[in-house]
Every structure is written in structure tokens, then in C-alpha cells.
mmCIF file of C-alpha atoms and ligand atoms in Angstrom:
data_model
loop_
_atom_site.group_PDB
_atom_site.id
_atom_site.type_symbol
_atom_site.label_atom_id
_atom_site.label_comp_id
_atom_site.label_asym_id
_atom_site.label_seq_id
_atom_site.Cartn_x
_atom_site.Cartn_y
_atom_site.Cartn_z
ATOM 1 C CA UNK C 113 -15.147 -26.570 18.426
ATOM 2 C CA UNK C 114 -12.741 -26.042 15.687
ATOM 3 C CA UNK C 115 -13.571 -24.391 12.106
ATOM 4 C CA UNK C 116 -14.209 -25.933 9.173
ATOM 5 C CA UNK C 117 -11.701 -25.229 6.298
ATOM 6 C CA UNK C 118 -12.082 -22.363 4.558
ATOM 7 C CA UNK C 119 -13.003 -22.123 1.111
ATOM 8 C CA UNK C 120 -10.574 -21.444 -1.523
ATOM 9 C CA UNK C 121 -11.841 -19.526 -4.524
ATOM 10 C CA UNK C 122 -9.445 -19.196 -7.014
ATOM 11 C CA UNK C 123 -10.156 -16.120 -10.134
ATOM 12 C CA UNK C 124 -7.060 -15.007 -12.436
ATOM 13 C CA UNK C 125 -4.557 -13.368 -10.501
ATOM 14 C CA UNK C 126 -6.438 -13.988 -6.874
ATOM 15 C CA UNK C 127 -6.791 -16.374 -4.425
ATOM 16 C CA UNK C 128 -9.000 -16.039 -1.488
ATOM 17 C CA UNK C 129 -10.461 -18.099 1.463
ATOM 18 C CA UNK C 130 -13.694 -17.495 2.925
ATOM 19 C CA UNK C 131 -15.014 -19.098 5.839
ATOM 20 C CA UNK C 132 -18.834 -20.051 5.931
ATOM 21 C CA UNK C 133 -18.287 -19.225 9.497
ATOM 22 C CA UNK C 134 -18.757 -15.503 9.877
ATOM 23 C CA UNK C 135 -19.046 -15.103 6.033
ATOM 24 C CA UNK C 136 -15.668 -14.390 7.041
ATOM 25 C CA UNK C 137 -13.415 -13.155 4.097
ATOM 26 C CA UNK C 138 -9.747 -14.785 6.014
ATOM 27 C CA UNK C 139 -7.251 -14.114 2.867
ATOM 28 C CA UNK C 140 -6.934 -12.630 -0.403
ATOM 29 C CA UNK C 141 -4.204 -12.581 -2.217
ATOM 30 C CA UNK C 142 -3.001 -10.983 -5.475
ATOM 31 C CA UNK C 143 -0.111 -11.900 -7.789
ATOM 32 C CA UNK C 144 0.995 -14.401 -5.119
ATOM 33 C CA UNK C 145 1.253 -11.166 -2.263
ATOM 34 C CA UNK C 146 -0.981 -10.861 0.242
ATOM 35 C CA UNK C 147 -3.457 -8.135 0.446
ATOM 36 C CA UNK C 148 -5.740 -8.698 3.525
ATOM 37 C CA UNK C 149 -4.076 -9.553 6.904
ATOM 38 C CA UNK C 150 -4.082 -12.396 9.354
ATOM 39 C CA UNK C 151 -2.809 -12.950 12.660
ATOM 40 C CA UNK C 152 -0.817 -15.767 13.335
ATOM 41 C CA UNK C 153 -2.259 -16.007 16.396
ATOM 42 C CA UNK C 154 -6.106 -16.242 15.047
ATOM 43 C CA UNK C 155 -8.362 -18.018 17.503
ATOM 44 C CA UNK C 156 -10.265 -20.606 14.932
ATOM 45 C CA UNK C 157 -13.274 -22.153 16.694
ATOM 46 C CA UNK C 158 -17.010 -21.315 17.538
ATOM 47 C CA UNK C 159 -17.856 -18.260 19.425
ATOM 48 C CA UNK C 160 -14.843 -16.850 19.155
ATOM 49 C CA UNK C 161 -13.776 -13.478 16.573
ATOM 50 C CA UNK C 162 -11.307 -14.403 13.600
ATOM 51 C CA UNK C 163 -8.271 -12.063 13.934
ATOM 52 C CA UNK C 164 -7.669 -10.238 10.183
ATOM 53 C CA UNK C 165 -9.400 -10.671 7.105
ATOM 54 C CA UNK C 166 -12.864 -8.730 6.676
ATOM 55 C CA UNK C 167 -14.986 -9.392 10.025
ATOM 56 C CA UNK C 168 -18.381 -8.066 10.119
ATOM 57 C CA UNK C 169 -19.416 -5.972 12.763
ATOM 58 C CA UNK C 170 -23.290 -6.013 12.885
ATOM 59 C CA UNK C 171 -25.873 -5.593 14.648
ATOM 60 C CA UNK C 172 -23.653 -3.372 16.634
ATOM 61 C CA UNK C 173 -20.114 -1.754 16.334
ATOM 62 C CA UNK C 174 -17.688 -2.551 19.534
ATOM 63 C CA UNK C 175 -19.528 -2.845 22.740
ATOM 64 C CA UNK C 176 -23.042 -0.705 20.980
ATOM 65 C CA UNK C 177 -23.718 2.376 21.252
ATOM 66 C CA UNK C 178 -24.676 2.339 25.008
ATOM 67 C CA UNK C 179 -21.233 0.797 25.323
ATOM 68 C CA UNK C 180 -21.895 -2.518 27.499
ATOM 69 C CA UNK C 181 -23.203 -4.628 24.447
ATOM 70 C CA UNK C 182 -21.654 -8.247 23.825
ATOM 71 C CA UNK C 183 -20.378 -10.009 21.824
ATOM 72 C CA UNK C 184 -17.941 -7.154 20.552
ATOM 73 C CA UNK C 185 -19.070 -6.165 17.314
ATOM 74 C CA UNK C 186 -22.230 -7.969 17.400
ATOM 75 C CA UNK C 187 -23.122 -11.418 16.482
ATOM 76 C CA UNK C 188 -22.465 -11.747 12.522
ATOM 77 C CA UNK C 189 -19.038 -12.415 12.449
ATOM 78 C CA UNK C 190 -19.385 -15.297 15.098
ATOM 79 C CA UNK C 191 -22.853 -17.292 13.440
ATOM 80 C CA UNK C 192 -23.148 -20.045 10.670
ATOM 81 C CA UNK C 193 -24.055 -18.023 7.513
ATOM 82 C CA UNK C 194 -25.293 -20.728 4.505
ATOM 83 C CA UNK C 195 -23.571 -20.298 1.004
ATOM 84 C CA UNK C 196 -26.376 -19.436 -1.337
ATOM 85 C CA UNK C 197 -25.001 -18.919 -4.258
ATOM 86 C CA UNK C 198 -21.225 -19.355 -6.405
ATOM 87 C CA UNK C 199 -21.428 -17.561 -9.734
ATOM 88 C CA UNK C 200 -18.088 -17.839 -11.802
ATOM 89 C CA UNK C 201 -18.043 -14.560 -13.975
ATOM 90 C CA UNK C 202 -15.400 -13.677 -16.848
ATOM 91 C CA UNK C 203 -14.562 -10.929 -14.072
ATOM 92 C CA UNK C 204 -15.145 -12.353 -10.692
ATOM 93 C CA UNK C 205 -16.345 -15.560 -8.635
ATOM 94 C CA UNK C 206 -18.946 -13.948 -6.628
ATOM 95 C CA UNK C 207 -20.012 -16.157 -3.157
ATOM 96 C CA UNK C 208 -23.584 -15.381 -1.930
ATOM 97 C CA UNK C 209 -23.857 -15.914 1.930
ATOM 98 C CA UNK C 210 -27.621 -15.830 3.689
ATOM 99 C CA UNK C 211 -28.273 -15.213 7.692
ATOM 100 C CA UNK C 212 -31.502 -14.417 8.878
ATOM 101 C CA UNK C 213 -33.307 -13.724 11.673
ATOM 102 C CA UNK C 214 -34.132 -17.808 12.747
ATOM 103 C CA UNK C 215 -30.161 -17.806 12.452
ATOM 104 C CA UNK C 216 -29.259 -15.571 15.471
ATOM 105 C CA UNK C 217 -32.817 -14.482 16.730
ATOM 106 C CA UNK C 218 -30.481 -12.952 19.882
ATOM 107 C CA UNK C 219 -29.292 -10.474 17.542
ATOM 108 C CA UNK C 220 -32.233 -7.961 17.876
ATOM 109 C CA UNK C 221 -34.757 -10.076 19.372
ATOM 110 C CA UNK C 222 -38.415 -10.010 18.498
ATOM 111 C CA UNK C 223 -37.191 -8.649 15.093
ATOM 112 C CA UNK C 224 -37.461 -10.516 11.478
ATOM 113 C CA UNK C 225 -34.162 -9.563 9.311
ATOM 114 C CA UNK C 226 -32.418 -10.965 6.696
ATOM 115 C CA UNK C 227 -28.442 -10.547 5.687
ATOM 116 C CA UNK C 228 -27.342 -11.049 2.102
ATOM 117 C CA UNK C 229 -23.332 -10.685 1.531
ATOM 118 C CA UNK C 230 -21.919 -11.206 -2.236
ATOM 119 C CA UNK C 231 -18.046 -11.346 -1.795
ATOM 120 C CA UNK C 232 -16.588 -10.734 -5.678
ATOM 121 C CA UNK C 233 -12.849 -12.115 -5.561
ATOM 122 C CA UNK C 234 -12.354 -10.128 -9.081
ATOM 123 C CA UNK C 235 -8.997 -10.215 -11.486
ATOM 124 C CA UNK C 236 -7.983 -7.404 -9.633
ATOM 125 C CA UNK C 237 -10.243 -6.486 -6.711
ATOM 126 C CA UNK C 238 -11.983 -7.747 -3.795
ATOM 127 C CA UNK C 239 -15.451 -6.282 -3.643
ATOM 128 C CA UNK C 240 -18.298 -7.040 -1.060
ATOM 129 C CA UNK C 241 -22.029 -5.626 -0.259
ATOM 130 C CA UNK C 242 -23.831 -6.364 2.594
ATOM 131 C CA UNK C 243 -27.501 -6.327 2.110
ATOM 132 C CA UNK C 244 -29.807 -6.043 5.223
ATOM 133 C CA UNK C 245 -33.238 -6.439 5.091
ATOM 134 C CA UNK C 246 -36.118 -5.396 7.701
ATOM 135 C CA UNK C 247 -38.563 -8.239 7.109
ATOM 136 C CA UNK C 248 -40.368 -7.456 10.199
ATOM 137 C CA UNK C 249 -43.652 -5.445 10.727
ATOM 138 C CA UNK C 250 -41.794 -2.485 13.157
ATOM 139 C CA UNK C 251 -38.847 -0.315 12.357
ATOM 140 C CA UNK C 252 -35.465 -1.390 14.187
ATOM 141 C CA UNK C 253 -31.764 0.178 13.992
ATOM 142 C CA UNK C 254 -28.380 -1.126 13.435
ATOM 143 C CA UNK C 255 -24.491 -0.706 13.315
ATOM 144 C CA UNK C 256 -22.431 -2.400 10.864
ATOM 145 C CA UNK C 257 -18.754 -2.475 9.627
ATOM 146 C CA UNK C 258 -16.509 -4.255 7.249
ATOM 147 C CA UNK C 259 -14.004 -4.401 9.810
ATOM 148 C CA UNK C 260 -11.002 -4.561 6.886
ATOM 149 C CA UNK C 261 -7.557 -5.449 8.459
ATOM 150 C CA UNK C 262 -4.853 -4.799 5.345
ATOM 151 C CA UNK C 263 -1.286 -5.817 4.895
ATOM 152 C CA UNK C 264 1.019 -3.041 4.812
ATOM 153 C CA UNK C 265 5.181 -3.267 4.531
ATOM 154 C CA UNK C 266 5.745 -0.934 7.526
ATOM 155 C CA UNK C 267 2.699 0.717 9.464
ATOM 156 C CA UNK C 268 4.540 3.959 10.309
ATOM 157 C CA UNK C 269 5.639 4.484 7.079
ATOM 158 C CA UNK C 270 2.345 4.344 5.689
ATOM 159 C CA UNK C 271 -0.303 7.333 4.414
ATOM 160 C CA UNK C 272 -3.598 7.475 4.186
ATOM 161 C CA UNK C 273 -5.651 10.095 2.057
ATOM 162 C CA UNK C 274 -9.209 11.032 1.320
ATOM 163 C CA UNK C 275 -10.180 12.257 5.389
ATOM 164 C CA UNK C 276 -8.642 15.668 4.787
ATOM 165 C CA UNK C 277 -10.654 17.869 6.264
ATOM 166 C CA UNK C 278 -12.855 15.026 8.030
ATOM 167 C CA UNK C 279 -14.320 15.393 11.678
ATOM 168 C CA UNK C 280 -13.695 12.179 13.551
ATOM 169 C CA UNK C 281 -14.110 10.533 17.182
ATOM 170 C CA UNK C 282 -10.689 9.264 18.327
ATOM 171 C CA UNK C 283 -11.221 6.831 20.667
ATOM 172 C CA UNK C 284 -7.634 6.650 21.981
ATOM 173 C CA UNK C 285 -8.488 10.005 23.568
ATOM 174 C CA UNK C 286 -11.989 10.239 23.749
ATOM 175 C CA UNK C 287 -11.827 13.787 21.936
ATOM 176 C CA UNK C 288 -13.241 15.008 18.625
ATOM 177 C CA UNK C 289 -11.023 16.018 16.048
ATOM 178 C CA UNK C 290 -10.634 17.644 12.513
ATOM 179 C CA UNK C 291 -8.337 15.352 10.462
ATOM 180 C CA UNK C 292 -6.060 18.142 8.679
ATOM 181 C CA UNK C 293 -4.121 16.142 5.677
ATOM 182 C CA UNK C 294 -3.351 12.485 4.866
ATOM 183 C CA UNK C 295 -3.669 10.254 7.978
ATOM 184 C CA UNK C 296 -0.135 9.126 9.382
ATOM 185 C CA UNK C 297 -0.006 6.189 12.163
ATOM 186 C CA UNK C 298 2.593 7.231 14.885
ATOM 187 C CA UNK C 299 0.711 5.440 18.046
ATOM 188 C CA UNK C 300 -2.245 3.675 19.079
ATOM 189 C CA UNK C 301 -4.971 5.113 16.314
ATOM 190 C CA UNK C 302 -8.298 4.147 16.379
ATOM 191 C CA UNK C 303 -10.627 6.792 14.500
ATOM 192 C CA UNK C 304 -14.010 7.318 13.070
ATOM 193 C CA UNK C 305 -14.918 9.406 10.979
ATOM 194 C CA UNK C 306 -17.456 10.907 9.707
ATOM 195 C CA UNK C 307 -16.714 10.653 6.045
ATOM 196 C CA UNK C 308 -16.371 7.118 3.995
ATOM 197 C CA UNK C 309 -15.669 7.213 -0.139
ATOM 198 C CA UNK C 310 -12.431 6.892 -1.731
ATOM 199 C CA UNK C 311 -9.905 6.254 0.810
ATOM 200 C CA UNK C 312 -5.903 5.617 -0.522
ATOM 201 C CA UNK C 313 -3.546 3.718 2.098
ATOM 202 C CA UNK C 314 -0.167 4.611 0.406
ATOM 203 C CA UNK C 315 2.771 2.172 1.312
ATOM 204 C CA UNK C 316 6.038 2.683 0.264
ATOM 205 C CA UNK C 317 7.514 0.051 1.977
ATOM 206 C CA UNK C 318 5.601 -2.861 -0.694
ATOM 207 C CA UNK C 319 5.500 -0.439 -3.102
ATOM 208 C CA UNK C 320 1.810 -0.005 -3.573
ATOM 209 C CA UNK C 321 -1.315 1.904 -3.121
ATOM 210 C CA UNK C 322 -4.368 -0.039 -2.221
ATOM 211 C CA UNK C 323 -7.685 1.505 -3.315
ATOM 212 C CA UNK C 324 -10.600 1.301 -1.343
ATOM 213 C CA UNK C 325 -14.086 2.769 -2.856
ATOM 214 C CA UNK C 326 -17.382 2.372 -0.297
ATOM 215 C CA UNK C 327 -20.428 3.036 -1.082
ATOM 216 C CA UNK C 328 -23.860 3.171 1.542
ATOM 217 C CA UNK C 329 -21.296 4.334 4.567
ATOM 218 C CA UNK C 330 -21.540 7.330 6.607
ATOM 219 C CA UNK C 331 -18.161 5.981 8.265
ATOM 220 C CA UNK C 332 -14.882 5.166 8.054
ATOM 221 C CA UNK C 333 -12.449 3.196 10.748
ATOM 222 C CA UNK C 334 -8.744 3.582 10.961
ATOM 223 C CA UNK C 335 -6.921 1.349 13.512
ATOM 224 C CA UNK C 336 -3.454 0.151 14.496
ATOM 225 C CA UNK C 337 -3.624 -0.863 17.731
ATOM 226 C CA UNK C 338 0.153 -0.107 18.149
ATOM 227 C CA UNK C 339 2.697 -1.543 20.847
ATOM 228 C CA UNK C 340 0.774 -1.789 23.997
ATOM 229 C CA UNK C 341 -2.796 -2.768 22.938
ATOM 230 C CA UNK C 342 -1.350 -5.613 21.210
ATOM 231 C CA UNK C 343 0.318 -7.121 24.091
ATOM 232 C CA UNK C 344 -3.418 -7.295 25.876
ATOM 233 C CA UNK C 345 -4.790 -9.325 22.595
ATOM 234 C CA UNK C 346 -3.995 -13.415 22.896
ATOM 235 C CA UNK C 347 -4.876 -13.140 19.544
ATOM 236 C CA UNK C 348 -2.652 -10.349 18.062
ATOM 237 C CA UNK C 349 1.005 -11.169 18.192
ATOM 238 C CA UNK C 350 2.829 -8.403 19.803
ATOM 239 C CA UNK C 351 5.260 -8.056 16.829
ATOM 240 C CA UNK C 352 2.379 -8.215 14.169
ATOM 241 C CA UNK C 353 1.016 -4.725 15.012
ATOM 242 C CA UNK C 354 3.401 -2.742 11.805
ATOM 243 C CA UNK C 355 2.766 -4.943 9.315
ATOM 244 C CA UNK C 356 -1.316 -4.492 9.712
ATOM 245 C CA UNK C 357 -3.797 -1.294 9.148
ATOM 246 C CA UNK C 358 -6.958 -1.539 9.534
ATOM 247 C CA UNK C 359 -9.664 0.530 7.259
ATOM 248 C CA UNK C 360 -13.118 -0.165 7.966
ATOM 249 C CA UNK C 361 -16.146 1.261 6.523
ATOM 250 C CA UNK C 362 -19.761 1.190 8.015
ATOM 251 C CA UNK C 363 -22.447 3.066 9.318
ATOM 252 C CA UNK C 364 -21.821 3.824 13.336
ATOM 253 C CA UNK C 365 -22.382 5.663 16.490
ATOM 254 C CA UNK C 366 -24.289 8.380 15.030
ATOM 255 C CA UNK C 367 -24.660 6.802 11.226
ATOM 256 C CA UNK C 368 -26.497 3.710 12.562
ATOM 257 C CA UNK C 369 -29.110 2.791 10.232
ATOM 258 C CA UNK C 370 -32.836 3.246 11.110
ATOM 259 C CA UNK C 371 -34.634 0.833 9.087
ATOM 260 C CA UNK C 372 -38.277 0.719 8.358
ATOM 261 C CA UNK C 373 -40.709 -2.571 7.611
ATOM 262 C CA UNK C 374 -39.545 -4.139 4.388
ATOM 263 C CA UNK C 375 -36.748 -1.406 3.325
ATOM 264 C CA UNK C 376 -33.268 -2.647 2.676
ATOM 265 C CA UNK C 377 -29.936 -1.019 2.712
ATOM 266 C CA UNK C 378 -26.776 -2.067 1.044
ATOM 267 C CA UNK C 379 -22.969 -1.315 2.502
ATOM 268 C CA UNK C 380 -20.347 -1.723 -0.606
ATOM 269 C CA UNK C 381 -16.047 -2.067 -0.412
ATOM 270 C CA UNK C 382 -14.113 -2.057 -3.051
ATOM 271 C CA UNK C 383 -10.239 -2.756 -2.548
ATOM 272 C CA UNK C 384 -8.226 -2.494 -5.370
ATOM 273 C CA UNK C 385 -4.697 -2.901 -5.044
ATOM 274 C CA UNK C 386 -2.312 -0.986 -7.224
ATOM 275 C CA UNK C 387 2.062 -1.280 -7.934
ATOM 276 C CA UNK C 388 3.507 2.210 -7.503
HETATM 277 O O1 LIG V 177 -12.379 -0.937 14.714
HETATM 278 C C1 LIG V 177 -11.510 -0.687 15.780
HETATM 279 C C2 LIG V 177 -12.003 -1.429 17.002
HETATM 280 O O2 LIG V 177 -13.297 -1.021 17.367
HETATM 281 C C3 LIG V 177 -10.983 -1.206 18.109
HETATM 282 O O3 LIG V 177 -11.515 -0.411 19.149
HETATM 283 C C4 LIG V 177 -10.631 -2.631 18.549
HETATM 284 O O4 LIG V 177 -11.482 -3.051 19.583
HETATM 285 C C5 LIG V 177 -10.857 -3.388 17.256
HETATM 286 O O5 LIG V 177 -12.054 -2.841 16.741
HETATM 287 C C6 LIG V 177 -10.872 -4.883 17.361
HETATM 288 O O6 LIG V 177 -12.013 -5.305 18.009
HETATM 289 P P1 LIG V 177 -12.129 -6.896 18.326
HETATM 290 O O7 LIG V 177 -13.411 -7.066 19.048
HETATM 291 O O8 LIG V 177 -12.110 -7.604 16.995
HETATM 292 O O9 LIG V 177 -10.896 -7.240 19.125
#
């Protein structure tokens, strides 16, 4: 079954659509440029992923941490969330979604949760916190993401600072590594590390730096999923793969979150683009 429209939220310089489906942040532009990126090749219907934008990967990251978990990246970013809230500020438009534990009880079943996700389309940045909430009488764990796909002019031509010096998982190779300087993307990549903060994706190509300030993550993601991985995804156009980047940031693998009876825990991301 095919998606509803998005929304369209409109603040100052941005425009964004947001999909009730997923809570799924599709688009945001800025100035008229875009800032997140979409695949023209997107499924759009029910049970199936949206390809760009800001997914949400949660209860689970990929296929889990025992590694045979589906759907891929957990159920959020394929359920009905409800719009709670629309507050127009002098500085933002800031969407409230709700899902909770009657919404997808397959998620962690037996457990009683609640998701909260404000998504601020701001004059100049695009900032979202997801809130979950053990409502439930017995401690459970999770992984989450904001799986962040970006537009970038030219993927190779790209840096990306602020993991100096950061261990991370590649799992291209399978190996643990030490990132030693700014991250460059010269084939498949698909990294986590175990650092999150103030990440800068540098792109000379547009002429800008974008920004991106997390807060409540243990992780960060970088992907490009580079020539041949792209040809396997109906989804991802083979030519699409240099104009995309993906920085995610989350709590994974060995950041998972262990939450107890009625504590909460909030995962923030700030993208702020910026001309060079
Ligand atoms: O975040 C990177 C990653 O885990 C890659 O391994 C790749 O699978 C990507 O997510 C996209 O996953 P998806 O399920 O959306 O195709």
C-alpha cells in the first residue's frame, strides 16, 4: 500500500517533508539546495525502508547484534508513528511524533516502551531527539540510529573530521581499526565508531561544510556504499552512490542502551549546514 504524502513544513530559509510513516524526515532543504538525500529509486509503501532522508534504526541496528534480526534496522522506521504535537517557534517548527509499545508490540515483546521524536526544521538547522522510555516493570536493551543520508557534490572528494584518533569496526573488512586523520571515502566504507560529537563533512565540490553536533551517542556511522553494493540495492540507483554520504549517530553493538523501569534516554542531531 502506497504512502501518504508527506508533510511539508515550511520555516524561513527551510523546507522539509516528513512522513508520519516512519517519523521519517524524507527532505530538507536550505536556501532552495538540498541538504538531506533521497534516492530516486525510494520504495514508498508499507513495510518497506524509505531510501535517504533520516531513517530510524531502533530497536536494533542492521540485522541486531546476534546478526539474524529482521526487519533491518528494526521496526521504527517501517510503523505508523501519530503526530502529537506542531509548535511554530520564532526559530523552528518543531513536529512531535509518539510510538509506543501497543504500536509495534513485536518490537521487544512482553515489554511496555514509549518513543517521543521532536524534529526542529530551524532557520538554519535540522535538529532531532529521540526520546525512549522504559514504561515497563523489567529492564530491557536497545540499538538505535539516526541513520542520516546527506547530499554531497562529489563523494570522493569529500572529508570528514572529528574521528581522528577514533577506534572503529569496519564492516567492509570485518577488522578493527584506529581512524588516523579526517575520514576520506575511496571505496565501499561502512564504519562505526566508537566516538560521536562534532563531526564536519567538508565538501568542496558544493562549497560547504555541514555541521553535525550529537548528543546521548556512544556512536557514529559513516557509509557510502560505493560502486558494487549499489548495484545489489533496487532501491539505490547505481549512479546515485557519489552524490550521497551517510553520517549516522546512535548507540550500537557495544553502546546499546540498557534501560531500567521508568528511566528514559534521549539521542540528539544537530545538522547545520554552512557556505565555505
Ligand atoms: O549504516 C550502514 C548500514 O548498516 C549498511 O551496512 C547498510 O546496510 C545500510 O546501513 C543501509 O541499510 P538498509 O537496511 O537501509 O538498506
Amino acid at each position: 500500500m502506497t504512502l501518504e504524502a508527506p508533510r511539508e513544513i515550511r520555516h524561513g530559509r527551510s523546507v522539509a517533508e516528513v512522513y508520519d510513516y516512519g517519523a521519517h524526515v524524507w527532505s530538507w532543504h536550505l536556501d532552495d539546495e538540498p541538504v538531506l538525500w533521497t534516492s530516486a529509486h525510494s520504495a514508498f509503501e508499507r513495510g518497506k525502508a524509505l531510501r535517504g532522508g533520516v531513517p530510524i534504526c531502533w530497536p536494533w541496528f542492521g540485522p541486531g547484534r546476534s546478526g539474524d534480526l529482521t526487519p533491518a534496522h528494526g521496526f521504527a522506521r517501517i510503523s505508523g508513528w501519530t503526530l502529537t504535537d506542531v509548535v511554530e517557534g520564532p526559530d523552528a517548527t518543531v513536529l512531535t511524533y509518539g510510538l509506543t509499545s501497543a504500536d509495534a508490540p513485536e518490537a521487544l515483546p512482553g515489554e511496555t516502551w514509549t518513543l517521543t521524536y521532536e524534529v526542529g526544521v530551524g532557520q538554519g538547522d535540522l535538529a532531532l531527539a529521540l526520546t525512549v522510555a522504559n514504561e515497563g516493570a523489567r529492564p530491557f536493551s536497545y540499538e538505535v540510529a539516526l541513520h542520516t543520508y546527506l547530499t554531497v557534490g562529489d563523494v570522493r572528494r569529500v572529508t570528514v573530521s572529528g574521528l581522528d584518533g577514533a577506534s572503529y569496526l569496519d564492516k567492509v573488512t570485518g577488522r578493527r581499526e584506529m581512524q588516523a586523520g579526517d575520514v576520506t571515502i575511496t571505496a565501499e566504507t561502512d564504519r562505526v565508531y566508537d566516538r560521536a560529537g562534532e563531526i564536519v563533512v567538508d565538501d568542496p565540490v558544493l562549497g560547504r561544510r555541514l555541521h553535525i553536533a550529537t548528543d546521548g551517542a556512544a556512536n557514529s556511522v559513516v557509509w557510502n556504499p560505493w560502486v558494487a553494493k549499489s548495484s545489489t540495492m533496487a532501491d539505490f540507483g547505481d549512479d546515485e552512490w557519489p552524490g550521497m554520504l551517510c553520517i549516522e549517530a546512535g548507540n550500537v553493538l557495544e553502546g546499546a542502551v540498557d534501560l531500567q523501569p521508568g528511566e528514559s534516554s534521549i539521542l540528539r542531531y544537530r545538522l547545520t549546514p554552512a557556505r565555505t
